[in-house]
Amino acid sequence: MFDKILIANRGEIALRILRACKELGISTVAVHSTADADAMHVRLADESVCIGPPQSKDSYLNIPALLAACEITGADAVHPGYGFLSENARFAEILGEHNLHFIGPKAEHIRLMGDKIEAKKTAKRLGIPVVPGSDGAVTPDQDALAIAKEIGFPVLVKAAAGGGGRGMKVAHTEADLQLALTTAANEAKSAFGDASVYLEKYLQKPRHIEIQVLGDGRGGAIHLGERDCSLQRRHQKVWEEGPSPVLDAAARAKIGNTVAKAMQELKYIGVGTIEFLYEDGEFYFIEMNTRIQVEHPVTEMITGIDLVLEQIRIAAGGDLPMSQDQVVINGHSIECRVNAENPVSFRPSPGKIQQYHPPGGLGVRIDSAVYQGYVIPPYYDSLVGKLIVHGKSRVECLMRLRRALDEMVVDGIETTLPLFRALVREPAIIDGDYHIHWLEQYLAGQKTD
Ligand code: MV4
């Protein structure tokens, strides 16, 4: 087991990792920018190192500074959290070259899944259902048109180096296709330095359902059910829940076992999430995330598995915590990402939290690093905290979520709490009857300004 872990992240996920380390008896090193000197993970860590000025490129993305922090503290492993360097294969390799453990998958798997074309080819080879489309990159000439005609319009042009919604263009007709191809390729070239694009059948109103997996790196892998993350705004997840309101046990077992088998074949190590679009009862692979995700607590609440603790134990050579038939999905969980933003315009609202009262009670969890008097800096994402609720059923979970949202107080800054208080009372949400575009349509209908 590791002796000392450097947490190369900030905010709620840094605190989350720190908690797992403490429960494992591992000492912790917090790193922080000058803007995060008063952050909670810095106060609770055994040691802390200032690694630079507020800008992420000069601090949390500053690999030499992180290596130096490992050197002076004697850390033997680094946990990247999510975002920042968590899916940077080169960072994982550099750590290895310095005899430091990267708590995450092998660099080759990070690199493989970071290339959306290679990821899709791998998924297909491993028996995972994919969206109909081109078999690899297309060039903006005749073959693209032939493929588009074969899969049928509308089609989506996607950037190989994209992901998370970046570098996507819809083509509804032949006339749109050439423009969509050249626009997507140009944007991909400037955004990612790689103009490669591929084609897919455009699914009109799918849900976003992702499967959590855990692999031991030696051919063992289990799936831990799904999270429905369809409620998104501008590719930012807002409300995530598990299990999905539209999946039954048979559908869950079928797709879960397919994904677990694929991860066994890859000898994947650590946590991973395979993202699908789900429409008319069919799953379509779109991407794989090779990191712990923001919404991981939903899975923890319904399976009872501490995903971050298991991630660390497995990275140190440990076994999977249980076999597949011991994984039980118990009840229902919903996570709301509370942001320091205006709930209508979503304009960021950094500043000092004057009053802070997190809700409590059975089945109510707050993953947050803020406190009364904390000043939310303007340099990073606007997450105040994640309100995660569990109930024996979705109905009980919704009732508890409504109560917890009404109890929660965050004064001094604007937050998106009012949005969640409205959503939890919205008939379509109560019925679980929504898709990936539902929230933006709902917000468009609500816009007053
Ligand atoms: C799609 C799609 C429809 N058809 N692919 C958006 C980000 C990345 N995860 C892939 N995304 C999409 N890929 C096909 N073939 C629609 C989206 C999409 C989306 C997917 C999941 C959650 C929210 C979304 C919002 C807009 C578009």
PDB file of C-alpha atoms in Angstrom, residues 1-2 5 24 76-80 101-105 214-218 269-271 307-320:
ATOM      1  CA  MET A   1       0.000   0.000   0.000  1.00  0.00           C
ATOM      2  CA  PHE A   2       1.172   3.575  -0.620  1.00  0.00           C
ATOM      3  CA  ILE A   5      -0.379  10.248  -1.715  1.00  0.00           C
ATOM      4  CA  LEU A  24      -6.736   3.750   4.497  1.00  0.00           C
ATOM      5  CA  ASP A  76       5.066   7.738  -3.579  1.00  0.00           C
ATOM      6  CA  ALA A  77       1.793   8.098  -5.478  1.00  0.00           C
ATOM      7  CA  VAL A  78      -0.316  10.788  -7.132  1.00  0.00           C
ATOM      8  CA  HIS A  79      -4.112  10.857  -7.355  1.00  0.00           C
ATOM      9  CA  PRO A  80      -5.225  13.154 -10.217  1.00  0.00           C
ATOM     10  CA  HIS A 101       2.506   5.686  -8.956  1.00  0.00           C
ATOM     11  CA  PHE A 102      -0.234   7.296 -11.045  1.00  0.00           C
ATOM     12  CA  ILE A 103      -3.512   6.242  -9.415  1.00  0.00           C
ATOM     13  CA  GLY A 104      -5.403   5.501 -12.595  1.00  0.00           C
ATOM     14  CA  PRO A 105      -5.400   3.264 -15.665  1.00  0.00           C
ATOM     15  CA  LEU A 214     -13.871  -1.472 -11.759  1.00  0.00           C
ATOM     16  CA  GLY A 215     -10.926  -3.548 -13.067  1.00  0.00           C
ATOM     17  CA  ASP A 216      -8.010  -5.112 -11.195  1.00  0.00           C
ATOM     18  CA  GLY A 217      -5.532  -4.924 -14.084  1.00  0.00           C
ATOM     19  CA  ARG A 218      -5.142  -8.715 -14.124  1.00  0.00           C
ATOM     20  CA  ILE A 269      -7.089  -1.312 -14.052  1.00  0.00           C
ATOM     21  CA  GLY A 270      -9.037   1.011 -11.786  1.00  0.00           C
ATOM     22  CA  VAL A 271     -12.293   2.889 -12.240  1.00  0.00           C
ATOM     23  CA  LEU A 307     -15.043   3.922  -5.387  1.00  0.00           C
ATOM     24  CA  VAL A 308     -12.130   6.210  -4.497  1.00  0.00           C
ATOM     25  CA  LEU A 309     -10.909   3.906  -1.734  1.00  0.00           C
ATOM     26  CA  GLU A 310     -11.133   0.915  -4.102  1.00  0.00           C
ATOM     27  CA  GLN A 311      -9.329   2.910  -6.804  1.00  0.00           C
ATOM     28  CA  ILE A 312      -6.408   3.467  -4.423  1.00  0.00           C
ATOM     29  CA  ARG A 313      -6.363  -0.109  -3.088  1.00  0.00           C
ATOM     30  CA  ILE A 314      -6.390  -1.580  -6.604  1.00  0.00           C
ATOM     31  CA  ALA A 315      -3.675   0.832  -7.792  1.00  0.00           C
ATOM     32  CA  ALA A 316      -1.532  -0.560  -4.951  1.00  0.00           C
ATOM     33  CA  GLY A 317      -2.099  -4.119  -6.196  1.00  0.00           C
ATOM     34  CA  GLY A 318      -5.276  -5.000  -4.303  1.00  0.00           C
ATOM     35  CA  ASP A 319      -8.077  -7.244  -5.533  1.00  0.00           C
ATOM     36  CA  LEU A 320     -11.616  -6.288  -6.548  1.00  0.00           C
TER      37      LEU A 320
END
